[in-house]
Coordinates of C-alpha atoms and ligand atoms in Angstrom, one line a residue:
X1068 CA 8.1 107.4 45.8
X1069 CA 5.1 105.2 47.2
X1070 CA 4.9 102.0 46.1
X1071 CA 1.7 100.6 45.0
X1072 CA 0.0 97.3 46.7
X1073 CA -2.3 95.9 44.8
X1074 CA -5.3 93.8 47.3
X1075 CA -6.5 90.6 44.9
X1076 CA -9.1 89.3 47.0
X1077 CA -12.9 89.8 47.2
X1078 CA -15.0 92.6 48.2
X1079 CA -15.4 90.9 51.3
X1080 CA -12.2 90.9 52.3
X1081 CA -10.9 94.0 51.2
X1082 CA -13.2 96.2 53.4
X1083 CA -12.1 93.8 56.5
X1084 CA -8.4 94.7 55.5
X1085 CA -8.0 97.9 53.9
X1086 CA -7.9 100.0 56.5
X1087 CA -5.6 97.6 59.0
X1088 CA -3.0 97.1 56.1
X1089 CA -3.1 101.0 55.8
X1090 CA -2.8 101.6 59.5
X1091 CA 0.2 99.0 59.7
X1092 CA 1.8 100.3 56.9
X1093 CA 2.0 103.6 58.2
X1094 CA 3.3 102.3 61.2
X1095 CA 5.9 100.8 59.7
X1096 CA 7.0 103.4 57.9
X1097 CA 6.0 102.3 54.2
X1098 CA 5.0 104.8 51.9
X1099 CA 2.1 102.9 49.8
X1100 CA -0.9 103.5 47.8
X1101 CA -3.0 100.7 48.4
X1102 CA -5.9 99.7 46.2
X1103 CA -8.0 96.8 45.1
X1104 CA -8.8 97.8 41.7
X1105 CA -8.4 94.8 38.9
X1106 CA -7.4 97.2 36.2
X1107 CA -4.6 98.6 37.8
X1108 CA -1.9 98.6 35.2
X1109 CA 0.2 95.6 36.4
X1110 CA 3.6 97.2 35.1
X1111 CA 2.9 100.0 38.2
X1112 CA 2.2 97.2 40.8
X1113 CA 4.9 96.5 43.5
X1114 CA 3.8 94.1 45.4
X1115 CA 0.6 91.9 45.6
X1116 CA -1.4 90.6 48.9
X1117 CA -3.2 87.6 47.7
X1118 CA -6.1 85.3 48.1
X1119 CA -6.3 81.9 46.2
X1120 CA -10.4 83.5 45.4
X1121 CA -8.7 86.6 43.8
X1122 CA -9.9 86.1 39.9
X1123 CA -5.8 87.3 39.2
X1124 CA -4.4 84.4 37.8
X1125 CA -1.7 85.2 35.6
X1126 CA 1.2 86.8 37.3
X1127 CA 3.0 87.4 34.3
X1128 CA 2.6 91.1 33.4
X1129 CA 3.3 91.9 36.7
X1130 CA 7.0 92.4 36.1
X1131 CA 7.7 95.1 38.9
X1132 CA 6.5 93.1 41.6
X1133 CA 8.8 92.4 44.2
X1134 CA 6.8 89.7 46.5
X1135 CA 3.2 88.0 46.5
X1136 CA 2.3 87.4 49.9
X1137 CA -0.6 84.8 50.4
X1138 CA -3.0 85.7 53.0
X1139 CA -3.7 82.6 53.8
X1140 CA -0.8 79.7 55.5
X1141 CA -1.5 76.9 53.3
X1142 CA -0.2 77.5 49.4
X1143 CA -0.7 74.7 47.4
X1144 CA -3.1 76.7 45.1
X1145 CA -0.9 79.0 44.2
X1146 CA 2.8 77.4 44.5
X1147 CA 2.3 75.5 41.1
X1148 CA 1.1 78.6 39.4
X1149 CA 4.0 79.0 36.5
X1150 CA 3.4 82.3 35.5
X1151 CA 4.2 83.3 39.4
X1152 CA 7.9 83.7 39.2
X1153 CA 7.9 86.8 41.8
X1154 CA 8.8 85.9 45.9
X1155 CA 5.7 83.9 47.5
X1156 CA 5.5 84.4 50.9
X1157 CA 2.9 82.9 53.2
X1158 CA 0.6 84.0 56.1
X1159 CA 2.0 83.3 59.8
X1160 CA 0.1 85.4 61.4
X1161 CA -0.4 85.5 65.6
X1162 CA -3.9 85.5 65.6
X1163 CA -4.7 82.6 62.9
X1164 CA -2.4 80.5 65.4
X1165 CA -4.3 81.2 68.5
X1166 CA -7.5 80.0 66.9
X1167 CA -5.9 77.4 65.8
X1168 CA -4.8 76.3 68.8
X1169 CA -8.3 77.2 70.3
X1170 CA -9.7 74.5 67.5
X1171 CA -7.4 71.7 68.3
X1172 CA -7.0 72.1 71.8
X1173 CA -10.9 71.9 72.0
X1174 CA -11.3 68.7 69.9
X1175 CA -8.2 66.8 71.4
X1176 CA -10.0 67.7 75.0
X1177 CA -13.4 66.7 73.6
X1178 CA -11.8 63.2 73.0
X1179 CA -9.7 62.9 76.0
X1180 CA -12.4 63.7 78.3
X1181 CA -15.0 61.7 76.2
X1182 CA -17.6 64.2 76.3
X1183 CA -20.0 62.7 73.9
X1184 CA -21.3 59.8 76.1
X1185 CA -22.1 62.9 78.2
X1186 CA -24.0 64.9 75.4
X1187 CA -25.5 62.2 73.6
X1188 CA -26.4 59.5 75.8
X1189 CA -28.5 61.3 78.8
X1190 CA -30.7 58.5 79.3
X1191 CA -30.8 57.9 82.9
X1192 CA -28.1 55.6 83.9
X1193 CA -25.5 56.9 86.5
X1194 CA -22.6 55.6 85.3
X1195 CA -20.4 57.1 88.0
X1196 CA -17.4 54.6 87.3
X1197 CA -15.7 56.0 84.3
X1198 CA -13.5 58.6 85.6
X1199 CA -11.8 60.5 82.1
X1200 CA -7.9 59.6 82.7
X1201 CA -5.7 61.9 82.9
X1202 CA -4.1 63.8 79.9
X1203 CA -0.5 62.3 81.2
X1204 CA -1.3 59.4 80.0
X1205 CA -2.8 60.2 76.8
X1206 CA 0.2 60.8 73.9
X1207 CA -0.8 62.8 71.1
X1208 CA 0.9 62.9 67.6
X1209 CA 1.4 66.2 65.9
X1210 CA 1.6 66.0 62.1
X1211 CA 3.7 68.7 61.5
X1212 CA 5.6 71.0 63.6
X1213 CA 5.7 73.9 61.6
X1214 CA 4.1 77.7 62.8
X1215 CA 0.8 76.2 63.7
X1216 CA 2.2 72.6 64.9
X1217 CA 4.5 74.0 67.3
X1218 CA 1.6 75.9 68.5
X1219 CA -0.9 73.7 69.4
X1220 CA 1.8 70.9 70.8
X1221 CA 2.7 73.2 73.0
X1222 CA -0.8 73.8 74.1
X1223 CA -1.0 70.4 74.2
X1224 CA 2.0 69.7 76.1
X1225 CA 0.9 72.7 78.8
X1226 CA -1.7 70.7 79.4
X1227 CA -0.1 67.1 80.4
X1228 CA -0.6 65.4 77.4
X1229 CA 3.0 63.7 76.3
X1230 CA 3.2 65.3 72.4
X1231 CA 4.8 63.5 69.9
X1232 CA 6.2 65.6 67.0
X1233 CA 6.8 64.6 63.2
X1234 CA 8.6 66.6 60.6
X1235 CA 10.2 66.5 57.2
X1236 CA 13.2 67.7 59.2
X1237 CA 14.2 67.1 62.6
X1238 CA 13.6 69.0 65.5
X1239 CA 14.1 69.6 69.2
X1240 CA 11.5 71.5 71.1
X1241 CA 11.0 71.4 74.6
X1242 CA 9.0 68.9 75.5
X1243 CA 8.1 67.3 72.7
X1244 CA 9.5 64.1 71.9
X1245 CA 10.2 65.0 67.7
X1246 CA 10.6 62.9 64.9
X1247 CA 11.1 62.9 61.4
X1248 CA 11.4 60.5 58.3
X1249 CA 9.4 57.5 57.3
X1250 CA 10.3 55.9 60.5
X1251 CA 9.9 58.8 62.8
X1252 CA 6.1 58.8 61.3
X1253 CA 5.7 54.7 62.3
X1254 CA 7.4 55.3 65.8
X1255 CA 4.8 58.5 66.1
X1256 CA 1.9 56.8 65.0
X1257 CA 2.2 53.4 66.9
X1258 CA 1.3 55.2 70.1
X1259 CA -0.7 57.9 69.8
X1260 CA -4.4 57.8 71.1
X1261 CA -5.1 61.2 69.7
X1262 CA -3.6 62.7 66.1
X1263 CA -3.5 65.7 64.7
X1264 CA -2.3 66.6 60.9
X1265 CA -1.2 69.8 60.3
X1266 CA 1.5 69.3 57.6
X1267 CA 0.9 71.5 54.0
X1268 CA -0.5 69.3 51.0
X1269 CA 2.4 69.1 48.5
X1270 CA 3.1 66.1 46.4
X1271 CA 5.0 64.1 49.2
X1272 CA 1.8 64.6 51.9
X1273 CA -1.0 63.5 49.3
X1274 CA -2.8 60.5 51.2
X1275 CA -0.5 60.7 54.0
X1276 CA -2.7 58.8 56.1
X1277 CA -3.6 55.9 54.4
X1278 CA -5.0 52.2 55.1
X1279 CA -0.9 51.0 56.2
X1280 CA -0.7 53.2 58.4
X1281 CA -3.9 54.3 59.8
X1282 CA -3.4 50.5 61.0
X1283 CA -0.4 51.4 62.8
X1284 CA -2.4 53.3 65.4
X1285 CA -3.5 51.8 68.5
X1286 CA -7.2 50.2 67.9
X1287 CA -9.6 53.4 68.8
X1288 CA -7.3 56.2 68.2
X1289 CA -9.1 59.4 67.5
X1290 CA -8.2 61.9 64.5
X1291 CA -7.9 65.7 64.1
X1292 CA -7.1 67.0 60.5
X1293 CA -7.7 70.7 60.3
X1294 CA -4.6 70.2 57.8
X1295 CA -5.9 69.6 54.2
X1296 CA -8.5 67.2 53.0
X1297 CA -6.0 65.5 50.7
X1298 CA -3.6 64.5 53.2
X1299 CA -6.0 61.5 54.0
X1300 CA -7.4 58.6 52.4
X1301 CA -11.4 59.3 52.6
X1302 CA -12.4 55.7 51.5
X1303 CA -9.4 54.4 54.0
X1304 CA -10.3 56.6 56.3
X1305 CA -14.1 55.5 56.2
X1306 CA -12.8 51.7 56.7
X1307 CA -11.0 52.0 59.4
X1308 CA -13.9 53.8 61.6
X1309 CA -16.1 51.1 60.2
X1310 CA -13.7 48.0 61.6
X1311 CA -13.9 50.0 64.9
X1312 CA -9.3 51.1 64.0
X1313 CA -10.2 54.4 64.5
X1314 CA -13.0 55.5 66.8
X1315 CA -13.6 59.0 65.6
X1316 CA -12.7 61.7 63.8
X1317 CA -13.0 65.5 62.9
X1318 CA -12.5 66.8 60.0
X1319 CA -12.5 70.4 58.7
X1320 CA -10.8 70.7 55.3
X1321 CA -11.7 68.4 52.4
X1322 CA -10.8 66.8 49.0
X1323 CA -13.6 69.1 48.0
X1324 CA -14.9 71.8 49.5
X1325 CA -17.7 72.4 50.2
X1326 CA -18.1 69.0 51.4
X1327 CA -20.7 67.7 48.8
X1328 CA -24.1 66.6 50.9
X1329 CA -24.0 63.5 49.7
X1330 CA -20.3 62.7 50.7
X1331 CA -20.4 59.7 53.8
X1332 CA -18.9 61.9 55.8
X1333 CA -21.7 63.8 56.4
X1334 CA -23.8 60.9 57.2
X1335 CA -21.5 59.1 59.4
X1336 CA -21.7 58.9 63.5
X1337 CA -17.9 58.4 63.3
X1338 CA -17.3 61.6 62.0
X1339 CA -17.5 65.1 62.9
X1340 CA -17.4 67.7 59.7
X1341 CA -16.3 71.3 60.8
X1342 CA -16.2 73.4 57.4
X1343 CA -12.9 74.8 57.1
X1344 CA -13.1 77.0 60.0
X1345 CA -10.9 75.8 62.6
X1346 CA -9.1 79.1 62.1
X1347 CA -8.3 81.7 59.6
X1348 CA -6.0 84.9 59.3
X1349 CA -7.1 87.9 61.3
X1350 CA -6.9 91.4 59.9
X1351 CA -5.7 92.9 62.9
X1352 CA -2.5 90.5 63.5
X1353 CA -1.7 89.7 59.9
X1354 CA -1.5 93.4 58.7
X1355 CA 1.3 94.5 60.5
X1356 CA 2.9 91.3 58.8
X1357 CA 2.3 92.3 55.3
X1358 CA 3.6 95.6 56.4
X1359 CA 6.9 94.6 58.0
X1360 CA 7.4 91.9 54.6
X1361 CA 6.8 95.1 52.4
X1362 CA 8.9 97.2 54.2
X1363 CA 11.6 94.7 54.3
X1364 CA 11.8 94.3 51.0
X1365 CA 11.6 98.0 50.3
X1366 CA 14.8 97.9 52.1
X1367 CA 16.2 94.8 50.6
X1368 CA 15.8 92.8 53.7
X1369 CA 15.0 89.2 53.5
X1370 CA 11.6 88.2 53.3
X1371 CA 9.7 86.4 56.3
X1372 CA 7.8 83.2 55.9
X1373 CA 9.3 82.8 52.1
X1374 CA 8.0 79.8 50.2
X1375 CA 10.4 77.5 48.7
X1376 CA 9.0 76.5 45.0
X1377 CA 11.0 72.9 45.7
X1378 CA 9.3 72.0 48.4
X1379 CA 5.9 73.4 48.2
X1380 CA 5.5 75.1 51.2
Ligands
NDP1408 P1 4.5 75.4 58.2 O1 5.0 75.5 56.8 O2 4.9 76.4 59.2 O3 4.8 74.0 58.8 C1 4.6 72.8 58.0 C2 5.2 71.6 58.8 O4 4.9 70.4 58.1 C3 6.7 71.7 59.0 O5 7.0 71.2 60.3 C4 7.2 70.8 58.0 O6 8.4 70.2 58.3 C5 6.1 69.7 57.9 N1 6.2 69.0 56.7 C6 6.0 69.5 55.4 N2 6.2 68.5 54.5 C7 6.4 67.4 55.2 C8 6.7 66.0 54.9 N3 6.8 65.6 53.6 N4 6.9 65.2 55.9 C9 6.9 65.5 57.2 N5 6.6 66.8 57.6 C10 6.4 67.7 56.6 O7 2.9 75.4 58.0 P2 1.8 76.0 59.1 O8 2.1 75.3 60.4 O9 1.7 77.4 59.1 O10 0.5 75.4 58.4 C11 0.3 74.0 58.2 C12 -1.0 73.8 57.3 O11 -2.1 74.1 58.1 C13 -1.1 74.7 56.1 O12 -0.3 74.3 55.1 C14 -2.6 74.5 55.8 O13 -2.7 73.4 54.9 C15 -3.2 74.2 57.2 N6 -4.1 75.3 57.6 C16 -5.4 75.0 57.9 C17 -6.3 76.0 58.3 C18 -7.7 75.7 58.6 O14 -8.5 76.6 59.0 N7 -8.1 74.5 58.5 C19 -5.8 77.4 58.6 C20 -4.4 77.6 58.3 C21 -3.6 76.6 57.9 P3 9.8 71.1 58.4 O15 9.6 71.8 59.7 O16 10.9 70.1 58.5 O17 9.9 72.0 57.2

């Protein structure tokens, strides 16, 4: 019998994935009636492919449903949801990581190479004596060496610059000097020139970077968080680019989003606001991995990407 997916999203999204979920399905083998209607009778739903926009919020009649797989990587809007006792998986998808890497690599190399005293300050002066080092000599710290961490330090690393990694848990990658722990973070942090936070929000990552030890980090360090808004300290944050601690940053996911206009970081020359686009997941690459999650638990296979409840990610 086919088993029925049930798309809680918006319109938006469900005309962009439709017909690539349907296409990977049947590549995979699974037999599936897929649909995006709200009143589908939750006791015939199987399985649901979510989005944190969806209005579905109460996961409760859905009794039959053997996973909930986020379409997005990030799940702390949906991991303290207690009517969702079902499987939660999360998005790693191919294609979300490649921008993702595109984003930071970009912004790290924007710093490194110190581009803005090109495009901003054209006013006649040949300043031929500042050479841009080299990368070799540049570390950068990677907040989190999870799908989209490994990623980009490895990007990072391709390039010359010496990556340091830090995660809840230890581990060894090649070439990347890894960390983990409260000291592995201090260790990190007291060298890098460049860092980049890409660990989940759950309640141990809240404020992360604070004023301690944004004050570990070599005076002008530079800062990437395409992570989540929460895992800073914005008034901290905004102190230390004022005393000159840190000497930029870019940020593209907030406390709240949308930013609101009258939030300093707008206003500020030390900060560059992307909105919460350094990447996202890509139809094309993330269907066939809703497909192969559905068919392997069709077949009672484990689950790829599951979230652990515990932890929050
Ligand atoms: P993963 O779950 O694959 O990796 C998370 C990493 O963070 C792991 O290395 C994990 O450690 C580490 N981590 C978690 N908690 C802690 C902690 N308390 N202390 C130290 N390290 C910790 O996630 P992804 O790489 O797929 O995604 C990371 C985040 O990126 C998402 O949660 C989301 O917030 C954000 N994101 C942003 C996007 C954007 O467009 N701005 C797009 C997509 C994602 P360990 O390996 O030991 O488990």
């Amino acid at each position: 019998m086919a088993s029925t997916i049930l798309f809680a999203g918006s319109d938006k999204y469900w005309q962009a994935y439709r017909e690539p979920i349907a296409q990977a399905l049947e590549g995979a083998g699974v037999r599936a009636h897929l649909t995006d209607d709200p009143a589908t009778p939750p006791e015939t739903v199987d399985y649901i492919v979510y989005m944190p926009l969806s209005s579905l919020r109460d996961f409760g009649p859905y009794r039959r449903v053997r996973m909930v797989q986020n379409l997005w990587a990030g799940v702390e809007r949906i991991v303290t949801n207690p009517t969702l006792t079902q499987p939660l998986c999360r998005m790693v998808d191919p294609g979300l990581t490649r921008g993702m890497v595109e984003y930071v690599v970009g912004h790290a190399m924007r710093y490194h190479l110190g581009m803005d005293a090109h495009l901003f300050g054209q006013d006649g002066i040949w300043r031929h004596g500042v050479i841009p080092p080299l990368a070799t000599t540049r570390p950068v710290a990677m907040l989190g060496l999870g799908a989209l961490g490994q990623a980009c330090a490895a990007a990072l690393r391709g390039l010359g610059f010496p990556v340091l990694g830090w995660s809840r848990t230890q581990k060894d990658l090649p070439g990347i000097e890894c960390h983990a722990g409260e000291a592995g973070l201090e260790a990190v942090l007291a060298r890098a020139q460049i860092v980049v936070a890409l660990v989940p929000l759950t309640p141990d990552t809240i404020g992360l970077l604070d004023a301690r030890r944004l004050a570990l980090l070599p005076r002008g360090a530079f800062l990437i968080n395409p992570g989540r808004g929460a895992l800073i300290d914005d008034a901290a944050l905004l102190a230390a680019l004022d005393s000159g601690q840190l000497a930029h940053a870019t940020l593209d996911v907030f406390r709240e989003e949308p930013l609101p206009p009258a939030h300093p970081f707008w206003a500020h020359p030390g900060v560059t606001v992307t909105p919460h686009i350094a990447s996202e997941t890509r139809p094309e690459t993330a269907a066939p991995v809703i497909a192969e999650n559905i068919r392997r638990a069709e077949a009672g296979e484990p689950l790829l990407h599951l979230v652990d409840r515990g932890r929050g990610y």
